[in-house]
PDB file of C-alpha atoms in Angstrom:
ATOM      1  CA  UNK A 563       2.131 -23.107  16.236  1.00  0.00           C
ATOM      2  CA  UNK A 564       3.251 -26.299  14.308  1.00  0.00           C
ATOM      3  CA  UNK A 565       3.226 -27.396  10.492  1.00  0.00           C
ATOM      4  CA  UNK A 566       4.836 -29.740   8.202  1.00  0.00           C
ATOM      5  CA  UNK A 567       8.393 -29.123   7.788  1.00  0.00           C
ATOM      6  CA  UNK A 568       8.510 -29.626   4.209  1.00  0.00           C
ATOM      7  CA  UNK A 569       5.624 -28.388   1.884  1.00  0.00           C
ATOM      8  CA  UNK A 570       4.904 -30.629  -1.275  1.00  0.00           C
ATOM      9  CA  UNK A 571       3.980 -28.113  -4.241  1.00  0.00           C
ATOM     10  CA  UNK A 572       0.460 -27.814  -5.235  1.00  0.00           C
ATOM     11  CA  UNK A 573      -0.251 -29.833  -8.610  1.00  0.00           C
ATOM     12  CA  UNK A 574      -2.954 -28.545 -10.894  1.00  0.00           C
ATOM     13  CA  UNK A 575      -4.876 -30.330 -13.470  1.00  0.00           C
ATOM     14  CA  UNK A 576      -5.735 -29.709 -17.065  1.00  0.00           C
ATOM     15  CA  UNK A 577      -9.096 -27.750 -15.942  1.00  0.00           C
ATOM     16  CA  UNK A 578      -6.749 -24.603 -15.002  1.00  0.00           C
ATOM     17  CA  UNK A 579      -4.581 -24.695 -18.204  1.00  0.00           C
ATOM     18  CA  UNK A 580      -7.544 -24.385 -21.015  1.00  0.00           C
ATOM     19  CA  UNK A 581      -4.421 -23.068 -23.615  1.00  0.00           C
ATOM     20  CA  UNK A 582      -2.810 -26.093 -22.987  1.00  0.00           C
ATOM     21  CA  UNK A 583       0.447 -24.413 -21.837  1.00  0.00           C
ATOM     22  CA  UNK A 584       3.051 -26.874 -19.883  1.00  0.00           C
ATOM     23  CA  UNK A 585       2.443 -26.802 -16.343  1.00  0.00           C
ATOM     24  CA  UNK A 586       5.967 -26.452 -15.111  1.00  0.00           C
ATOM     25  CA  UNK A 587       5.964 -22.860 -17.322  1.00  0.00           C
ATOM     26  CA  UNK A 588       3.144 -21.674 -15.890  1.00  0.00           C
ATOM     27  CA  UNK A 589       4.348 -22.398 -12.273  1.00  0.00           C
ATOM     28  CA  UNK A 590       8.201 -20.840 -13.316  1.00  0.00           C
ATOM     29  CA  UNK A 591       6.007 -17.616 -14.416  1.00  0.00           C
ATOM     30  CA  UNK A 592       3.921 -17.344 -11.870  1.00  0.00           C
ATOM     31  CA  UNK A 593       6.629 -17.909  -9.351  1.00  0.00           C
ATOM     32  CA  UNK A 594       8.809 -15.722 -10.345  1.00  0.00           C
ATOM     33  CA  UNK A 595       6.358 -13.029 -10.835  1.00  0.00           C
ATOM     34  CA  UNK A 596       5.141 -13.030  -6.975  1.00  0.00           C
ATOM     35  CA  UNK A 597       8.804 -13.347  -5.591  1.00  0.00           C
ATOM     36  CA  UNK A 598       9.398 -10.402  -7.598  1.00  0.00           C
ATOM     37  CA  UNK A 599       6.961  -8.296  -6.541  1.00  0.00           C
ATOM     38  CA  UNK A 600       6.847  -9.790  -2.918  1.00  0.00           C
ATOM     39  CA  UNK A 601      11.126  -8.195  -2.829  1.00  0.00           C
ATOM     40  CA  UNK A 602       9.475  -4.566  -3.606  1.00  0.00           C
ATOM     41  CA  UNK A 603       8.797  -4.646   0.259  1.00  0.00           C
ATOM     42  CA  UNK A 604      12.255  -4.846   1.255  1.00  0.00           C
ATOM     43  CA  UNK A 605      13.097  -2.594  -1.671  1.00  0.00           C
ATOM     44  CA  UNK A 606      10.842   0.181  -0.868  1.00  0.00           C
ATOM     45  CA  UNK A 607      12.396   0.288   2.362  1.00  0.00           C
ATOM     46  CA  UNK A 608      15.701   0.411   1.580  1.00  0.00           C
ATOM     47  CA  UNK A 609      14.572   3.498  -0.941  1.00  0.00           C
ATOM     48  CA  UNK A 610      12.646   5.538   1.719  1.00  0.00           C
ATOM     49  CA  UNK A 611      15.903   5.467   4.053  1.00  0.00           C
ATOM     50  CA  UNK A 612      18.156   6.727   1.160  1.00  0.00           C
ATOM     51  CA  UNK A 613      15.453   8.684   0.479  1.00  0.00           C
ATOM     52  CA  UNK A 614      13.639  10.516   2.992  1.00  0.00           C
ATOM     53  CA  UNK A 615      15.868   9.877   5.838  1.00  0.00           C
ATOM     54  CA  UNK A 616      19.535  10.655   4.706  1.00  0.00           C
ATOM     55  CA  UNK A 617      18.808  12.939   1.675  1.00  0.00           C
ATOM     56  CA  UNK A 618      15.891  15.032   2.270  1.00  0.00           C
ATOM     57  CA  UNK A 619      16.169  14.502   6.290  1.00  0.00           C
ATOM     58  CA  UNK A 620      12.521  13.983   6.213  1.00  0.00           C
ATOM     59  CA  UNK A 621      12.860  11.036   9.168  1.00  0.00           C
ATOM     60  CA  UNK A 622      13.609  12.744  11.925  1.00  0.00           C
ATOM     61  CA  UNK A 623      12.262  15.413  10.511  1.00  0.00           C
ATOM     62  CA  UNK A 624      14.523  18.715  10.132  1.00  0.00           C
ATOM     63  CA  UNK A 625      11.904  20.490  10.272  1.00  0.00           C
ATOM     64  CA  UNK A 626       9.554  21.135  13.070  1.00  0.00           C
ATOM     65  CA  UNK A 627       6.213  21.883  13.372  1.00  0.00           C
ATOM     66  CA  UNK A 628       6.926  24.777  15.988  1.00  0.00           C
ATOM     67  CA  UNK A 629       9.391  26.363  13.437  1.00  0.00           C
ATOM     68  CA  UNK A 630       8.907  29.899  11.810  1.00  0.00           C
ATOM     69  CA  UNK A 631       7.846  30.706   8.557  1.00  0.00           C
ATOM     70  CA  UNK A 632      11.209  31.730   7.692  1.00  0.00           C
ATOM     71  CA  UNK A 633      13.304  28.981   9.634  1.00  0.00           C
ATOM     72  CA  UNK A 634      11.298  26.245   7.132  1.00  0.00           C
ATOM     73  CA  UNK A 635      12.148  28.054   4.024  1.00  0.00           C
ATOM     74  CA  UNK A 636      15.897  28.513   4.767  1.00  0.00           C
ATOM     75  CA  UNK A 637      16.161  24.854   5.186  1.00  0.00           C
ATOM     76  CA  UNK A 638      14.693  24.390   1.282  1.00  0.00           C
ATOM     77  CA  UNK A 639      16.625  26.887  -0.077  1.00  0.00           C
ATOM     78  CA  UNK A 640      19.881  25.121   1.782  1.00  0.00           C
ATOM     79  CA  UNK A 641      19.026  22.008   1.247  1.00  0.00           C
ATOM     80  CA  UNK A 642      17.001  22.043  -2.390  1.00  0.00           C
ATOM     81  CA  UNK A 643      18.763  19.485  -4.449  1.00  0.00           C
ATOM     82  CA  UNK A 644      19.317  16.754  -1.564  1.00  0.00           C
ATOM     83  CA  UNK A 645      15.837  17.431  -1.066  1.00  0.00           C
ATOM     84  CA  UNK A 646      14.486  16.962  -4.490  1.00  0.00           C
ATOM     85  CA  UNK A 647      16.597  13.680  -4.924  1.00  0.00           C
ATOM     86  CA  UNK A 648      15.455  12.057  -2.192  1.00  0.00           C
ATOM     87  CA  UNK A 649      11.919  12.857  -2.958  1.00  0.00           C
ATOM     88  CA  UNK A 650      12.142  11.124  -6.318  1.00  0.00           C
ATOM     89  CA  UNK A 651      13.676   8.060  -4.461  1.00  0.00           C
ATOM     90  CA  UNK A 652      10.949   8.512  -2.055  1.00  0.00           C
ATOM     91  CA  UNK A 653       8.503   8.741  -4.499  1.00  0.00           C
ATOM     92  CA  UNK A 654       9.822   5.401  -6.023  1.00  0.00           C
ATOM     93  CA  UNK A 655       9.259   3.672  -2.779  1.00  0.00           C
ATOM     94  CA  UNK A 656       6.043   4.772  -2.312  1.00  0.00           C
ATOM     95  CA  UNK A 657       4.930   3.036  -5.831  1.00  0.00           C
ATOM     96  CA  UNK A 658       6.579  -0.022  -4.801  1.00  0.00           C
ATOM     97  CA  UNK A 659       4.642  -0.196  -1.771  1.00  0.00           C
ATOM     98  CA  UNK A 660       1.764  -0.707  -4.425  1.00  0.00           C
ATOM     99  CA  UNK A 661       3.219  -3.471  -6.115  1.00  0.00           C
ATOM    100  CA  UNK A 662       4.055  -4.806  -2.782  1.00  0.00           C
ATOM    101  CA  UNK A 663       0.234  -5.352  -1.938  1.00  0.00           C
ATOM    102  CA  UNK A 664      -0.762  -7.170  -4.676  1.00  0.00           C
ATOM    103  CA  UNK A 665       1.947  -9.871  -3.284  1.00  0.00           C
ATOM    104  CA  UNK A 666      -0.167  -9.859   0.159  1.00  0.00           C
ATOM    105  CA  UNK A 667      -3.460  -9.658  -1.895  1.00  0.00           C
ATOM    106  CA  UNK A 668      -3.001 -12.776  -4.533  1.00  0.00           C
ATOM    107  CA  UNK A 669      -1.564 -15.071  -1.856  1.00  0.00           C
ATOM    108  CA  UNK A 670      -5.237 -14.088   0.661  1.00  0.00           C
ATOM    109  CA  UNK A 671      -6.700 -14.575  -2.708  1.00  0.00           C
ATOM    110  CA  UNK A 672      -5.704 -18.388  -3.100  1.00  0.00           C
ATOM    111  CA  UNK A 673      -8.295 -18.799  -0.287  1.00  0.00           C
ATOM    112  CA  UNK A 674     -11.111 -16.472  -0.420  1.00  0.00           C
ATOM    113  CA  UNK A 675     -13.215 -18.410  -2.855  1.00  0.00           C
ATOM    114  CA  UNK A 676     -15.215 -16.957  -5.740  1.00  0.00           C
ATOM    115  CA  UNK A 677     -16.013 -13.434  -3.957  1.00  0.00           C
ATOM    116  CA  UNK A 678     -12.983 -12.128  -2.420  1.00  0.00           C
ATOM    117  CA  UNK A 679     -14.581  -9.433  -0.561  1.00  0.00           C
ATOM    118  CA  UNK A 680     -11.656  -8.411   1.560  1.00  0.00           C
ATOM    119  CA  UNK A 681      -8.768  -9.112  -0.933  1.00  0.00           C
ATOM    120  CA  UNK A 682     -10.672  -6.615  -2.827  1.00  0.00           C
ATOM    121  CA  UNK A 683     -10.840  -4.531   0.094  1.00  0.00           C
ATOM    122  CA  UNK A 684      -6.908  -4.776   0.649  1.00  0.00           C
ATOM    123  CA  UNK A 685      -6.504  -3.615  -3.076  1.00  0.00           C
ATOM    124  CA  UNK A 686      -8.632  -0.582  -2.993  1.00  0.00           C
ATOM    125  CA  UNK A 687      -7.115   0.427   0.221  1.00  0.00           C
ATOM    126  CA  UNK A 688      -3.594   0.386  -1.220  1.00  0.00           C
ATOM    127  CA  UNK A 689      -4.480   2.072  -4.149  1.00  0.00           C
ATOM    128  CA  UNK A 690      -5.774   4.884  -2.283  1.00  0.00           C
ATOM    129  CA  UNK A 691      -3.014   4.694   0.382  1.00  0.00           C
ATOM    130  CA  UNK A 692      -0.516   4.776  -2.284  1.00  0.00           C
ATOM    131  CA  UNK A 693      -2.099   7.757  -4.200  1.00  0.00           C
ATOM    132  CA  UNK A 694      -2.042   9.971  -0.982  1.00  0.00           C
ATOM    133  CA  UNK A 695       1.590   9.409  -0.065  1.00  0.00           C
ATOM    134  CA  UNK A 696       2.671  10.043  -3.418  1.00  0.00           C
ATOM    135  CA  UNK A 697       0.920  13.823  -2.985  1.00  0.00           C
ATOM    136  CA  UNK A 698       2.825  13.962  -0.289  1.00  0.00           C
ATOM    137  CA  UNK A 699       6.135  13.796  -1.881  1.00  0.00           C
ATOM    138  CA  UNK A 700       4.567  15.880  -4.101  1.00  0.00           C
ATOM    139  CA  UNK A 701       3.867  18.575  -1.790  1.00  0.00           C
ATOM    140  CA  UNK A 702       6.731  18.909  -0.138  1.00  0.00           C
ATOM    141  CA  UNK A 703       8.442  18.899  -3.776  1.00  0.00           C
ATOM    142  CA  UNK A 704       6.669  22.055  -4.391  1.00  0.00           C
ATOM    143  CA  UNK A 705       7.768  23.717  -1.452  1.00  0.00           C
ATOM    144  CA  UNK A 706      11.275  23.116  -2.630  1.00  0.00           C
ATOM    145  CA  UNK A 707      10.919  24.267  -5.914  1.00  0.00           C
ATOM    146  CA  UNK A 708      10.496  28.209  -5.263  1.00  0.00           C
ATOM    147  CA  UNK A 709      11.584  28.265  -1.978  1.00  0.00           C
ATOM    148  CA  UNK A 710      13.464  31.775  -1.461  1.00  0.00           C
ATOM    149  CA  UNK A 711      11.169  32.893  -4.237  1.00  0.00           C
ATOM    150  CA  UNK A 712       7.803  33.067  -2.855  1.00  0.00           C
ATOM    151  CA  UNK A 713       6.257  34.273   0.890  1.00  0.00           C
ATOM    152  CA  UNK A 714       7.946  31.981   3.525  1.00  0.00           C
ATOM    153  CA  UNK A 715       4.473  31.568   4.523  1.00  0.00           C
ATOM    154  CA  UNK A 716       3.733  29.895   0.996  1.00  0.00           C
ATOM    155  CA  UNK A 717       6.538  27.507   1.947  1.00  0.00           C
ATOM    156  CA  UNK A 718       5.347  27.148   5.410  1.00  0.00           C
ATOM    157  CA  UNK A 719       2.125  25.989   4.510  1.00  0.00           C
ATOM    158  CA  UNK A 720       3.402  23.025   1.371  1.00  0.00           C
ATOM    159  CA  UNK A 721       5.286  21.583   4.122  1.00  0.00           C
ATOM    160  CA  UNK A 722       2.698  21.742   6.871  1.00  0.00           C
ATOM    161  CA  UNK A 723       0.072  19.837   4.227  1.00  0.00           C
ATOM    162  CA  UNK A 724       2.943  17.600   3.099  1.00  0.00           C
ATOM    163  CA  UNK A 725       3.181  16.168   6.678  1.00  0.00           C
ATOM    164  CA  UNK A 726      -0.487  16.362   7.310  1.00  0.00           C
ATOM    165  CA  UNK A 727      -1.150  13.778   4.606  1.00  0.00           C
ATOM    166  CA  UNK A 728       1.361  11.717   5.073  1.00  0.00           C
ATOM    167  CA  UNK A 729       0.359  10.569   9.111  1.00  0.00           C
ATOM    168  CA  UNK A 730      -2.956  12.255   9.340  1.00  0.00           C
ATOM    169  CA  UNK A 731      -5.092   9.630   6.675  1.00  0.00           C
ATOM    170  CA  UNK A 732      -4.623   6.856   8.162  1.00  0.00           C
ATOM    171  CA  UNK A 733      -7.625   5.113   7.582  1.00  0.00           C
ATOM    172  CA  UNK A 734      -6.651   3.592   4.131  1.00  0.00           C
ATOM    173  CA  UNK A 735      -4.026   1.802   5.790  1.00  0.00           C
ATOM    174  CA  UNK A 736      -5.454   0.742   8.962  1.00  0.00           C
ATOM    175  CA  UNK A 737      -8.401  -1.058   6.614  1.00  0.00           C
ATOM    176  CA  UNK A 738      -6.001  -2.321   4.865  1.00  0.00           C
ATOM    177  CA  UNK A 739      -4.103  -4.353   7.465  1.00  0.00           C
ATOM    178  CA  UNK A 740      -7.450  -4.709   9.340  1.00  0.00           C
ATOM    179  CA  UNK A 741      -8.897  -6.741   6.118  1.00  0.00           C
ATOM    180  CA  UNK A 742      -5.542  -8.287   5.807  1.00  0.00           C
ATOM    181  CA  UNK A 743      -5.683  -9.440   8.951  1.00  0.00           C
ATOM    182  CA  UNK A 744      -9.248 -10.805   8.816  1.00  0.00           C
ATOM    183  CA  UNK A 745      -8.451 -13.181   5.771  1.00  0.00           C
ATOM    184  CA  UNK A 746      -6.203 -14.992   7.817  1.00  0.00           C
ATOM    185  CA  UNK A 747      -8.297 -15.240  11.268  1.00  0.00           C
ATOM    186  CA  UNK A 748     -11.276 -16.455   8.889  1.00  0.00           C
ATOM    187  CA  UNK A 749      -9.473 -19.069   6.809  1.00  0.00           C
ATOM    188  CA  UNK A 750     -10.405 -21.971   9.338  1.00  0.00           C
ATOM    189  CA  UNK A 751      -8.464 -24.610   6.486  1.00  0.00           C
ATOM    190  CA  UNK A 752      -5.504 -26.835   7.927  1.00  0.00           C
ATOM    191  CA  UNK A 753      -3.154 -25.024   5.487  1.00  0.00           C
ATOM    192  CA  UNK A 754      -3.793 -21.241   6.173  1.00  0.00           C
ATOM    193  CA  UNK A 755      -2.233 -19.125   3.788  1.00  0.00           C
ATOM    194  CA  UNK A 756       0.043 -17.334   6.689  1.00  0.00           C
ATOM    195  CA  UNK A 757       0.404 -18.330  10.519  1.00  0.00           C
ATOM    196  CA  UNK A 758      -2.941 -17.604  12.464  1.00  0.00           C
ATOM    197  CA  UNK A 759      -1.250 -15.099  14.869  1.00  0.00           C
ATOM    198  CA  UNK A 760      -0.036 -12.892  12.050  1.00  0.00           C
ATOM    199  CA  UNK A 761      -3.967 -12.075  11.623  1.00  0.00           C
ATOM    200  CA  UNK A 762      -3.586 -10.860  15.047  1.00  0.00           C
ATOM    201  CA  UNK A 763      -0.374  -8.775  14.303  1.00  0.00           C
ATOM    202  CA  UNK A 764      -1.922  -6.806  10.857  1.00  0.00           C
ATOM    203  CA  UNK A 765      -4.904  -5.916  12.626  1.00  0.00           C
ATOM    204  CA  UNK A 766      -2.960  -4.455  15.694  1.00  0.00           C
ATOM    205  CA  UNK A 767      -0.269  -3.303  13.196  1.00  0.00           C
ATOM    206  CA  UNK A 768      -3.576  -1.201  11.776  1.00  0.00           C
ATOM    207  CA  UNK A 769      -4.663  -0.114  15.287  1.00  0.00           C
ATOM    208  CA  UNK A 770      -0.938   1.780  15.519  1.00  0.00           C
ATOM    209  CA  UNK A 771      -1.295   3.259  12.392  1.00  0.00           C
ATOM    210  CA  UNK A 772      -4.085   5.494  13.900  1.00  0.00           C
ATOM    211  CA  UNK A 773      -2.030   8.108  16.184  1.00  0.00           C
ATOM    212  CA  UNK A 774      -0.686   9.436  13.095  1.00  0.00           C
ATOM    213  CA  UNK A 775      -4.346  10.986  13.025  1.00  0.00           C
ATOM    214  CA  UNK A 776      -3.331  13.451  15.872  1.00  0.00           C
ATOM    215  CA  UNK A 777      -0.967  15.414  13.692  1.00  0.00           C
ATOM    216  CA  UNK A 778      -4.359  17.525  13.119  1.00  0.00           C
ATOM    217  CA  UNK A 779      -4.289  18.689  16.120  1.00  0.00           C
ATOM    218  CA  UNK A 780      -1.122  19.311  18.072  1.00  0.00           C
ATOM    219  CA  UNK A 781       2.270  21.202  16.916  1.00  0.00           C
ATOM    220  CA  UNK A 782       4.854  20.048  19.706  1.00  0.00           C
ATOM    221  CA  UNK A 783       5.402  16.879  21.641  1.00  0.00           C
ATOM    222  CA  UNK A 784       4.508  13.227  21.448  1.00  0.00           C
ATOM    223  CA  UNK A 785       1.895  13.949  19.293  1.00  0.00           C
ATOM    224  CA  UNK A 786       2.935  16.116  17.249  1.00  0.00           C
ATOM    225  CA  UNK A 787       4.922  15.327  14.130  1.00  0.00           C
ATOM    226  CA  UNK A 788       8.218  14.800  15.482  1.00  0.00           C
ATOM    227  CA  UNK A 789       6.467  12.644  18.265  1.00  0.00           C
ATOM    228  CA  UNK A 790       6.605   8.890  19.417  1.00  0.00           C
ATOM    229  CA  UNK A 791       3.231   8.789  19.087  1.00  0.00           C
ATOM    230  CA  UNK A 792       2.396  10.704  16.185  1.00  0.00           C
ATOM    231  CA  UNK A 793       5.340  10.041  13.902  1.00  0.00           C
ATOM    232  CA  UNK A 794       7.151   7.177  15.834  1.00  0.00           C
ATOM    233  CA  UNK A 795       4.895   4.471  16.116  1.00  0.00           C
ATOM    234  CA  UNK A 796       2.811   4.325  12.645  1.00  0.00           C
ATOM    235  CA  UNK A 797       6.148   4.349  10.861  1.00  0.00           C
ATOM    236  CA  UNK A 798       8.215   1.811  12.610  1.00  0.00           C
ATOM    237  CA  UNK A 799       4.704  -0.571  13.072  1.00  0.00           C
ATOM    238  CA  UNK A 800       4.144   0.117   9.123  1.00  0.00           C
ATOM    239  CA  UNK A 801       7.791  -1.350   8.396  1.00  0.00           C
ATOM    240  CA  UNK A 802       7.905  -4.320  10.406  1.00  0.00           C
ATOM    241  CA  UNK A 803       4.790  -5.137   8.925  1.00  0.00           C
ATOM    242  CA  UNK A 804       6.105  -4.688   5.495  1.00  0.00           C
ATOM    243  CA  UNK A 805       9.096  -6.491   6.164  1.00  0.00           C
ATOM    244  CA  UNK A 806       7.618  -9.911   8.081  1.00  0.00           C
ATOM    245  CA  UNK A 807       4.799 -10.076   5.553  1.00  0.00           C
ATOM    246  CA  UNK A 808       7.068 -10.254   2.855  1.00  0.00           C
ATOM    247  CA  UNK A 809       9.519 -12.885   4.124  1.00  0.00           C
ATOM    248  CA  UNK A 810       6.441 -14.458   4.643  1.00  0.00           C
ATOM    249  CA  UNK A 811       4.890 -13.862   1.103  1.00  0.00           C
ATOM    250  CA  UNK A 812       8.482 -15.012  -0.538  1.00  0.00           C
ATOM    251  CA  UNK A 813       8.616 -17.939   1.840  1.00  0.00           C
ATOM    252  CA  UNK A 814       4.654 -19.423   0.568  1.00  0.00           C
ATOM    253  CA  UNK A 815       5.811 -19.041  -2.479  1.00  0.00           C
ATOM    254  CA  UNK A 816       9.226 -21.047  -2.452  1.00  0.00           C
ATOM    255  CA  UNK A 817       7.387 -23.968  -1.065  1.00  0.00           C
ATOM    256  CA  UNK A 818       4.972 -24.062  -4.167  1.00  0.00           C
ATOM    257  CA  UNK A 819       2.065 -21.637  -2.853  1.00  0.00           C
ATOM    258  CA  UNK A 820       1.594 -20.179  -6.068  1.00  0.00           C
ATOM    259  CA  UNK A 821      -2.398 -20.218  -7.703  1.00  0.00           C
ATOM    260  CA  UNK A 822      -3.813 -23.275  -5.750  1.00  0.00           C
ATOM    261  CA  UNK A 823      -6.517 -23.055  -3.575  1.00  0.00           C
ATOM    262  CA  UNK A 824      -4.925 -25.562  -1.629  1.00  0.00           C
ATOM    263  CA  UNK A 825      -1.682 -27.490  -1.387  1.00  0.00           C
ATOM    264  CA  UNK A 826      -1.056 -31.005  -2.493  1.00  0.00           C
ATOM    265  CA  UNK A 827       0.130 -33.550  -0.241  1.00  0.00           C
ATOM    266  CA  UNK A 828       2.615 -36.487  -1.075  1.00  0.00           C
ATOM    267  CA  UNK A 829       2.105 -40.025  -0.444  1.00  0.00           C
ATOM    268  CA  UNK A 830       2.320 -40.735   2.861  1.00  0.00           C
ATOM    269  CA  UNK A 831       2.748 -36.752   3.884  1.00  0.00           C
ATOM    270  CA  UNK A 832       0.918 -36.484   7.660  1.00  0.00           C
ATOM    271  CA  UNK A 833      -1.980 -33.794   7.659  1.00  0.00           C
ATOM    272  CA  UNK A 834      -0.591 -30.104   8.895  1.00  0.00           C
ATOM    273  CA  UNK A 835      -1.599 -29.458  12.402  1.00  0.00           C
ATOM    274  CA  UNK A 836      -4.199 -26.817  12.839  1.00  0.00           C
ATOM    275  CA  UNK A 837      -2.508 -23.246  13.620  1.00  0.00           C
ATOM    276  CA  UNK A 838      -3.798 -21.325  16.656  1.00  0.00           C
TER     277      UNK A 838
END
């Protein structure tokens, strides 16, 4: 993979600015707008550790899928309020993660043309990602909030749906990288929005997602929901992707990637080498 070491920033003409607005503030705004939200990728991550993983001990999970009735509500009723904090942090995280696609999603967008099919398709897919995670929390919320008061059963079964969402509909997300993924194999342009392999990296980042799917089916081992494969895997995949395609996302955007279909080159600037 080669490119130009330095990246000239895109101009734009009067055609794009019909209010008239100074160029320069409409570049600071726009800027700083996508370098914020492209930072709620690292900050949802940092949010679901507090979170999920040292409050509510969510990741590992405390709580096995082999465990009694009774063995699952003792740990809510021990471990309530650490619980319910860390699902409101958690909660948090997952609505960043939102925010965090439209970063991806404007800077495929540059590129797409007049019918962005699959920037559309990466939208609706987080959207509906989002919305089932955030049940999630919201299950397993519930089973907090009367545990010791209700059948252990009752308890029992908030937690079991909790964890069921959360690995077991996958297919939002796998689409999701999967579309992300094709934008960048398809833009054939010298000056692809990201680096070609990455295209190769969401889509197989999307493939991992999928053995979350088997929590349906198993209660113990690797694929159940303490498993590498079940548990492991999607999550770890899920972050790295997060994480790389936002360094990535902040890093387009330092060097002037902003609204421009394509970027401007200076006087005597060489053409960028093709990416492969």
């Amino acid at each position: 993979m080669s490119a130009p070491d330095t990246v000239v920033a895109p101009t734009t003409g009067q055609g794009s600015n019909p209010a008239g607005r100074a160029e320069p503030d409409l570049r600071s705004m726009s800027r700083n707008s996508q370098l914020l939200i492209a930072w709620c990728g690292p900050a949802m991550v940092v949010l679901f550790a507090i979170g999920s993983v040292w409050l509510a001990r969510y990741f590992p999970p405390a709580i096995h899928p082999g465990d009694s009735a009774e063995q699952v509500a003792r740990y809510y009723q021990d471990h309530a309020t650490p619980i319910r904090i860390g699902l409101v942090l958690s909660t948090m995280a997952y609505a960043l993660m939102g925010v965090w696609g439209v970063c991806v999603a404007v800077q495929t967008r540059r590129k797409e043309g007049l019918f962005p099919a699959l920037t559309y398709v990466q939208l609706t897919c987080m959207a509906a990602g989002t919305a089932q995670i955030v049940v999630n929390c919201g299950l397993w919320a519930t089973a907090a909030f009367r545990a010791g008061e209700v059948s252990p059963e009752i308890t029992q079964a908030f937690n079991d749906a909790a964890y069921i969402i959360l690995l077991g509909t996958w297919p939002p997300f796998t689409i999701w990288a999967v579309a992300l993924g094709l934008n960048i194999l398809l833009d054939r342009t010298d000056a692809p929005v990201y680096p070609r392999w990455t295209g190769y990296f969401s889509i197989w980042a999307g493939v991992c997602f999928i053995p979350g799917g088997t929590v349906w089916f198993f209660k113990d081992g690797p694929f159940g929901w303490t498993g590498v494969v079940c548990l492991w895997i999607p999550f770890v995949v899920f972050g790295m992707w997060v994480l790389y395609f936002s360094y990535l996302s902040m890093r387009n955007v330092r060097n002037g990637f902003v609204h421009e279909q394509e970027p401007a080159r200076g006087a005597g600037e060489r053409e960028p080498a093709g990416v492969s």
